[in-house]
Tab-separated table of C-alpha atoms in Angstrom:
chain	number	residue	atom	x	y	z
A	1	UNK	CA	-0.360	1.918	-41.526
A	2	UNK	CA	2.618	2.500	-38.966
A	3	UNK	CA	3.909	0.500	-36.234
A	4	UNK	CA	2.186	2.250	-34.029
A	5	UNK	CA	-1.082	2.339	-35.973
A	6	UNK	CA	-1.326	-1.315	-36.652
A	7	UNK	CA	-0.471	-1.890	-33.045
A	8	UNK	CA	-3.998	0.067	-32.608
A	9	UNK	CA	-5.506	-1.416	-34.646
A	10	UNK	CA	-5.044	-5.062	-33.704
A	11	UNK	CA	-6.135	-3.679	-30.273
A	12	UNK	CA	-9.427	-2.470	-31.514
A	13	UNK	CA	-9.720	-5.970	-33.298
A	14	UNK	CA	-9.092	-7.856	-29.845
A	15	UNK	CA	-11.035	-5.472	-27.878
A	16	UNK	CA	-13.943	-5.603	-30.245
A	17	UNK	CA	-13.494	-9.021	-31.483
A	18	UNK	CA	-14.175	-8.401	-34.899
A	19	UNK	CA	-12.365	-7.002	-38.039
A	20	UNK	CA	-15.729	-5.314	-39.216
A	21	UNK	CA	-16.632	-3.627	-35.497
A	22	UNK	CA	-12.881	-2.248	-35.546
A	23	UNK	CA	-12.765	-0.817	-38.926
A	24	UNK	CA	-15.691	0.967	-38.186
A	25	UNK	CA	-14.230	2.312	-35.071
A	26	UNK	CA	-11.571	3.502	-36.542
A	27	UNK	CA	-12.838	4.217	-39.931
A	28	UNK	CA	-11.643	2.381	-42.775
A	29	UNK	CA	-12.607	-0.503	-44.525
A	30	UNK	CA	-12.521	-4.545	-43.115
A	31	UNK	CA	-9.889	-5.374	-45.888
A	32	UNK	CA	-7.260	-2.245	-44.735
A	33	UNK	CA	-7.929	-3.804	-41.453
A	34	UNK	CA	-7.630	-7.855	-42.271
A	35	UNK	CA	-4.509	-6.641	-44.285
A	36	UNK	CA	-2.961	-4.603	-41.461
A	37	UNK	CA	-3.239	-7.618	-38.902
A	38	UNK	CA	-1.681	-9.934	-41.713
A	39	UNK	CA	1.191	-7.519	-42.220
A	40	UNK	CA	1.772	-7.826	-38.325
A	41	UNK	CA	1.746	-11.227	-38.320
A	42	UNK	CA	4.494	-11.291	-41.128
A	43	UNK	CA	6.223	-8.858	-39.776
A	44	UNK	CA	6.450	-10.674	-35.916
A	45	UNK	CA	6.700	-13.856	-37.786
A	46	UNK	CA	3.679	-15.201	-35.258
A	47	UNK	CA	0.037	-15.861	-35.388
A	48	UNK	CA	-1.842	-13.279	-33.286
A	49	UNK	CA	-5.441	-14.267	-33.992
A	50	UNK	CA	-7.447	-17.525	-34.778
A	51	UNK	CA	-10.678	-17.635	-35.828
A	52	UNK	CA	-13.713	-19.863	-34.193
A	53	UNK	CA	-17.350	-20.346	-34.092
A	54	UNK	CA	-17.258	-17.604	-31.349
A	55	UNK	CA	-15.200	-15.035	-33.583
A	56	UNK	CA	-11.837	-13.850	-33.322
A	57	UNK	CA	-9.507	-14.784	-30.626
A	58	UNK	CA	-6.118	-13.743	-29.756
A	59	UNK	CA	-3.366	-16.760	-29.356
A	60	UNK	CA	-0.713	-16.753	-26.480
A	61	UNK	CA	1.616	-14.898	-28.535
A	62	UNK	CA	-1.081	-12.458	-29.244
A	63	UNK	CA	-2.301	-11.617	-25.474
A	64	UNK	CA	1.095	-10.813	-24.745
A	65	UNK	CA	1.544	-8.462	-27.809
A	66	UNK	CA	-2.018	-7.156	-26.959
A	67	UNK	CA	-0.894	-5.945	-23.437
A	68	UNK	CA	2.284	-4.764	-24.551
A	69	UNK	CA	0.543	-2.812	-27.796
A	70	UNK	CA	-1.939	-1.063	-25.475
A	71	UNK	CA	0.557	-0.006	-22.390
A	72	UNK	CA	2.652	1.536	-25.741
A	73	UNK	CA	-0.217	3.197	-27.087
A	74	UNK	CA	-1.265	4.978	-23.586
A	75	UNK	CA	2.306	5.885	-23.083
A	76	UNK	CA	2.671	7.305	-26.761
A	77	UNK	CA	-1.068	9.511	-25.794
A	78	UNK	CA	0.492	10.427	-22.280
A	79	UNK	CA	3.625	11.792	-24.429
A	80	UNK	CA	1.280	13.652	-26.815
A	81	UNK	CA	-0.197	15.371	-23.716
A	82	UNK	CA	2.356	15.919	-22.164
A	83	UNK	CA	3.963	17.993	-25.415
A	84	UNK	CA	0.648	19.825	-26.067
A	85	UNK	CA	0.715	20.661	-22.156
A	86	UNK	CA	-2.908	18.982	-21.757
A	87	UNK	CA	-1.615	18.389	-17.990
A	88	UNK	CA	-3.340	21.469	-16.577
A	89	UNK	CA	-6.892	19.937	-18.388
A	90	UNK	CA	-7.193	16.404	-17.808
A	91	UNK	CA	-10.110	14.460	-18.734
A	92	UNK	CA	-11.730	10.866	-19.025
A	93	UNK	CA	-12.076	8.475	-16.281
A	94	UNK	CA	-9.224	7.810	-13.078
A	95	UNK	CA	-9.719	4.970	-10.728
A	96	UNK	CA	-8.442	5.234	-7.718
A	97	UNK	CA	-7.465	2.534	-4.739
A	98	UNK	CA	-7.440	3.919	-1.397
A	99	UNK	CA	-7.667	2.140	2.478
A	100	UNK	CA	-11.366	3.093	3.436
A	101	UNK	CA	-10.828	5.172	6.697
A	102	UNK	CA	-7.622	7.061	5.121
A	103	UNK	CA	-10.181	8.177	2.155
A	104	UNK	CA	-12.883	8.755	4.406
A	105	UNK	CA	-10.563	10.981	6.439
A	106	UNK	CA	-8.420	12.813	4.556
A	107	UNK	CA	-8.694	11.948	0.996
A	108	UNK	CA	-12.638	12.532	0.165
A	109	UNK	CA	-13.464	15.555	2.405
A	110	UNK	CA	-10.440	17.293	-0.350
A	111	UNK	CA	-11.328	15.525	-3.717
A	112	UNK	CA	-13.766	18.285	-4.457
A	113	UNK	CA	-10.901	20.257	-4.874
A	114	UNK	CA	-9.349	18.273	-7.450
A	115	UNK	CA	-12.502	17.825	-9.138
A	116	UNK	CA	-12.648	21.500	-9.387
A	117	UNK	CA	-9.249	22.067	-10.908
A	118	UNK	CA	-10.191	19.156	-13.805
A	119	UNK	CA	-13.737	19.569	-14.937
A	120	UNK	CA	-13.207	17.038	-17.550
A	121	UNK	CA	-12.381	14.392	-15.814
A	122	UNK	CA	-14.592	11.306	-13.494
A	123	UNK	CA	-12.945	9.816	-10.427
A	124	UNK	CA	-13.536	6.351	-9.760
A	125	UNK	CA	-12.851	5.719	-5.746
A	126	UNK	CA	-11.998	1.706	-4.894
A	127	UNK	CA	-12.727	1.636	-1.221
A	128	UNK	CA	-11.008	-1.192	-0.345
A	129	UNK	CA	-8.155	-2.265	3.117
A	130	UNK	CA	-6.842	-5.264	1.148
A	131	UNK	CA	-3.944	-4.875	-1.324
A	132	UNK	CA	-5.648	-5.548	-4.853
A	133	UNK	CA	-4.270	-6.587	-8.181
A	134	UNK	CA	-4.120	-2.759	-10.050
A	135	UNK	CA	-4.185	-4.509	-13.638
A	136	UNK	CA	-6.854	-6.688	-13.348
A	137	UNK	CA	-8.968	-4.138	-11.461
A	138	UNK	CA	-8.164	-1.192	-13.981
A	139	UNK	CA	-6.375	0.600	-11.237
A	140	UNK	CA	-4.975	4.066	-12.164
A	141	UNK	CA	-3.019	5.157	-8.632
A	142	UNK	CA	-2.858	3.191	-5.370
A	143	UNK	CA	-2.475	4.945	-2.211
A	144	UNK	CA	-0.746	2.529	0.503
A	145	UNK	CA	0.864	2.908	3.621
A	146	UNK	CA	3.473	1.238	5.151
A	147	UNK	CA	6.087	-1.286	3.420
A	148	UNK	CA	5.218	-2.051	-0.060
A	149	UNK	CA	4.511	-5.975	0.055
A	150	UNK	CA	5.782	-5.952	-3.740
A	151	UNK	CA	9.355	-4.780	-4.024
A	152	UNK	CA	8.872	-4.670	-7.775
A	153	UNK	CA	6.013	-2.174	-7.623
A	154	UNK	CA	6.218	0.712	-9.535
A	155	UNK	CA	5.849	3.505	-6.557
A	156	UNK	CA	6.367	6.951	-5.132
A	157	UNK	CA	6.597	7.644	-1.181
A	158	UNK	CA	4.356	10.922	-1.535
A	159	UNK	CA	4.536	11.045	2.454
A	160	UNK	CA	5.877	10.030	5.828
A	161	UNK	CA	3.183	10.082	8.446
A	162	UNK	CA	3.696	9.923	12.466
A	163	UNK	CA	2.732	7.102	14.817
A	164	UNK	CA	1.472	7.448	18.076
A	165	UNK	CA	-0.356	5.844	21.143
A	166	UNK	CA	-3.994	7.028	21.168
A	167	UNK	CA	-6.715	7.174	23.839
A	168	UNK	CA	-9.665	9.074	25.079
A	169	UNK	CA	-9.825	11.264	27.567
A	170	UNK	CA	-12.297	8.657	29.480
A	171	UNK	CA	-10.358	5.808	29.398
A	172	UNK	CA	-7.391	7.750	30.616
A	173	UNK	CA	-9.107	9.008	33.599
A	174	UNK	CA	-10.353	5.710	34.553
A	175	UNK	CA	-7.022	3.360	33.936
A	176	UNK	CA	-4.623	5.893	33.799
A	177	UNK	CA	-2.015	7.105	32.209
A	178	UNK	CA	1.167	5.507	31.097
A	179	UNK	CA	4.533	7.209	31.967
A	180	UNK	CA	6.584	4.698	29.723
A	181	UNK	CA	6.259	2.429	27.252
A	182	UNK	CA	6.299	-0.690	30.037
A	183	UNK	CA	2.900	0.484	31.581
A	184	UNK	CA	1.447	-0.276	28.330
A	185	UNK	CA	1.354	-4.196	29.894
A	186	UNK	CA	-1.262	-3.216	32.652
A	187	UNK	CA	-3.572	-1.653	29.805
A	188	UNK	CA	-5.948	-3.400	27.544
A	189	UNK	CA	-4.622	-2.655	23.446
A	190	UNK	CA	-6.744	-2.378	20.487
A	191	UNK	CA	-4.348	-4.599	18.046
A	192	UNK	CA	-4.644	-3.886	14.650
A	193	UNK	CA	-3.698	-7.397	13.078
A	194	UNK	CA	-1.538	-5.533	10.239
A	195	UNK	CA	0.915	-4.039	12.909
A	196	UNK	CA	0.923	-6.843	15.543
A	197	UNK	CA	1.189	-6.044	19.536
A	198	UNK	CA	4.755	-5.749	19.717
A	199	UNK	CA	5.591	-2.315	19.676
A	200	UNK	CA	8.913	-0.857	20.023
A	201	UNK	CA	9.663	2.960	21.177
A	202	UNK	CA	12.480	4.817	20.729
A	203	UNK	CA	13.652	8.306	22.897
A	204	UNK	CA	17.657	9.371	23.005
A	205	UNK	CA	19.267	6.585	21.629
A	206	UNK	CA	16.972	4.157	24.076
A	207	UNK	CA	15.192	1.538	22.612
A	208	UNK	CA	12.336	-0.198	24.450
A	209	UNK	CA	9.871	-2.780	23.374
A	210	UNK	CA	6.896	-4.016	24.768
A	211	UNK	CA	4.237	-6.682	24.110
A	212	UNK	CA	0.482	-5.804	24.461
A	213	UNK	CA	-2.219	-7.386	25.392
A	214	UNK	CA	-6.223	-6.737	24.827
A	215	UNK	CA	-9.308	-8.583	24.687
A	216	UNK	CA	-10.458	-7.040	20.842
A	217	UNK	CA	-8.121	-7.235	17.904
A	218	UNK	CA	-9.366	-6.137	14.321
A	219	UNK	CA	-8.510	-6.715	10.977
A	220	UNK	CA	-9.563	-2.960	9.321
A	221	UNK	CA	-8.767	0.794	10.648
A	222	UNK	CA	-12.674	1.463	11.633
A	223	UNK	CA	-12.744	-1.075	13.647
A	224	UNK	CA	-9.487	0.225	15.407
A	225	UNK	CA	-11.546	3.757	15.474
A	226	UNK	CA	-14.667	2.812	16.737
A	227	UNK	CA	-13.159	0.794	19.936
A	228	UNK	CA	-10.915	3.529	21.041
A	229	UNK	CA	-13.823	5.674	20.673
A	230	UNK	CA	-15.951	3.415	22.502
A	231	UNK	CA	-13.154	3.834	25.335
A	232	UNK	CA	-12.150	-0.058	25.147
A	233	UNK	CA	-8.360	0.739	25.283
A	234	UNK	CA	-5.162	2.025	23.864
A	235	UNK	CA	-3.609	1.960	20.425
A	236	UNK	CA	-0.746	2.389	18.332
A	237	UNK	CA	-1.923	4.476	14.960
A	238	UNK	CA	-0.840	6.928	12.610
A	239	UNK	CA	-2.319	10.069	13.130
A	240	UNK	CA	-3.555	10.230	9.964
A	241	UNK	CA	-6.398	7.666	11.121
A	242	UNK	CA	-7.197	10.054	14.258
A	243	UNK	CA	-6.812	13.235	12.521
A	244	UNK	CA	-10.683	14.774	13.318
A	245	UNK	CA	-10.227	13.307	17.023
A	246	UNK	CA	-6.508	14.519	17.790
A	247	UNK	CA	-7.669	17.987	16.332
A	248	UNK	CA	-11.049	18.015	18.846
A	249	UNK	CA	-9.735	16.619	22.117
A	250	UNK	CA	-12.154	13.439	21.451
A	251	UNK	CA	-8.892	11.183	21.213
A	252	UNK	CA	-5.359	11.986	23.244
A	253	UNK	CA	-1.796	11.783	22.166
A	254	UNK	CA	-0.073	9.464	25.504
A	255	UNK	CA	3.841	8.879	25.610
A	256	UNK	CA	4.505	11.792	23.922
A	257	UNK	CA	8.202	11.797	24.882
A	258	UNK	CA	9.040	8.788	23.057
A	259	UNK	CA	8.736	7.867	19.535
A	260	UNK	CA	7.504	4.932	16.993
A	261	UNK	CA	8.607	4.295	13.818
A	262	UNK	CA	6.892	6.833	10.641
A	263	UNK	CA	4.755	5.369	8.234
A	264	UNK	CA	4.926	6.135	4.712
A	265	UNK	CA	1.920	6.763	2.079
A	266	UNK	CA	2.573	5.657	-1.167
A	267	UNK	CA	1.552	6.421	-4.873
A	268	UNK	CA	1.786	3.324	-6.354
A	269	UNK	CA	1.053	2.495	-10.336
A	270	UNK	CA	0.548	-0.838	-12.344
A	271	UNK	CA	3.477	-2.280	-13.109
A	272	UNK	CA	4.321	-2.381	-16.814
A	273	UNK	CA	3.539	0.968	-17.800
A	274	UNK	CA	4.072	4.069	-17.063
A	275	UNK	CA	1.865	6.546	-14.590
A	276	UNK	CA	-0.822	8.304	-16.621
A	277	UNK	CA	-0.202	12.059	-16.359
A	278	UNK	CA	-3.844	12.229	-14.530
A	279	UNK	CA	-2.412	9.786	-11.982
A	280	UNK	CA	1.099	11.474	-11.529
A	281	UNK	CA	-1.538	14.753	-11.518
A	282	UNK	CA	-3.632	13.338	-8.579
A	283	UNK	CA	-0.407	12.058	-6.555
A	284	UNK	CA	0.595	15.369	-6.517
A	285	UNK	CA	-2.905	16.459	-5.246
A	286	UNK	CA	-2.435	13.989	-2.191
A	287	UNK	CA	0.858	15.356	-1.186
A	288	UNK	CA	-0.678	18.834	-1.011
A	289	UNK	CA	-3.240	17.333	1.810
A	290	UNK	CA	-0.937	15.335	3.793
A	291	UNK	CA	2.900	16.551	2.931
């Protein structure tokens, strides 16, 4: 065997934990596949496997090679795609990570669409506000917004989104409406704990900040949603949480003169390897819906 087919093969043997269960995945004989894992080991000058009442297990030295082997087999597939131009037909599984209310929003009501364009291929959609570990969840693509926590993420800004101060029309009528950013004091905030209740506006080289107050702070975006809705107060969003509401009158754009910093939506892939052409595929399908 090759480099790169022993590297698969002492995959298939970690994977499987057995020499007999991989040969007969890939289809030789246990002795072509004992001898190909020896060869390695010679070769790397390192013991990648012991054996135990349990089977085989891989050593330190042999995890690492294990990730490494199977990030350069995936990239050496994606290449073979990529060459035969299997792009336009993708297939097999993609798991996705996505902020619940953003995929509720905009993301699901469109992934029929994508579905449609790849026949072949299963989406699996991680609902999820919290920032998860993509390797150790089998993560494909994240989409997050905002700054990346991780400055050594591998990641694509696929959008820039607008912020703005949100009511409805109710709760306007009864406590008014704010001319400038320092009525926001005499109003009662929906804080979302990501952002804070410090916000700072900006409108011809004028820069004014304000701290808010309000009685209900939450920790996820439906929260946020379902208390403006419920008329309970103001909030700073990106319209990308409000979208149905902002198009329907049900929620209201206020200080419309001044402006908040953008928030970015990001593609972001495990680190260590490079994006699967389905994930590259469906990051592109995202920036269609929101670019």
């Amino acid at each position: 065997m090759d480099r790169l087919q022993a590297m698969s093969a002492f995959v298939r043997v970690v994977e499987t934990g057995s020499f007999s269960h991989a040969a007969r995945q890939i289809g030789v004989g246990q002795p072509a596949i004992s001898k190909t894992i020896a060869q390695l080991e010679d070769r790397l000058q390192v013991r990648l496997l012991i054996r135990s009442t349990h089977g085989l297990s891989p050593t330190d030295a042999g995890i690492r090679f294990y990730e490494r082997a199977k990030a350069a087999i995936q990239e050496a597939d994606e290449a073979e795609l990529e060459a035969k131009g299997a792009g336009a037909g993708l297939s097999g599984r993609l798991r996705v990570s996505a902020a619940t209310t953003f995929a509720r929003l905009m993301l699901i009501p469109r992934l029929a669409e994508f579905l449609a364009a790849h026949p072949d291929l299963e989406v699996d959609v991680v609902l999820d506000d919290r920032v998860i570990d993509l390797v150790s969840e089998g993560i494909d693509i994240a989409l997050r917004m905002g700054e990346l926590a991780d400055s050594t993420a591998v990641a694509r800004r696929i959008a820039t989104g607008h912020r703005s101060v949100v009511a409805t029309p109710a709760y306007l009528k009864q406590h008014g409406i704010p001319q400038a950013p320092a009525d926001l004091a005499t109003h009662q905030a929906v804080v979302y704990t990501q952002l804070g209740n410090s916000w700072t506006f900006r409108r011809d080289g004028t820069e004014a900040s304000v701290a808010v107050s309000g009685r209900v702070r939450f920790t996820a975006a439906e929260g946020i949603r379902a208390a403006v809705k419920a008329d309970m107060g103001l909030a700073v969003t990106s319209d990308w949480m409000f979208w149905p509401e902002l198009q329907n009158g049900e929620v209201l754009r206020v200080l419309e003169d001044w402006t908040l910093p953008d928030i970015d939506l990001w593609a972001v892939f495990p680190t260590g390897r490079l994006a699967s052409a389905k994930a590259r595929a469906f990051a592109d399908f995202v920036k269609t819906i929101v670019g």
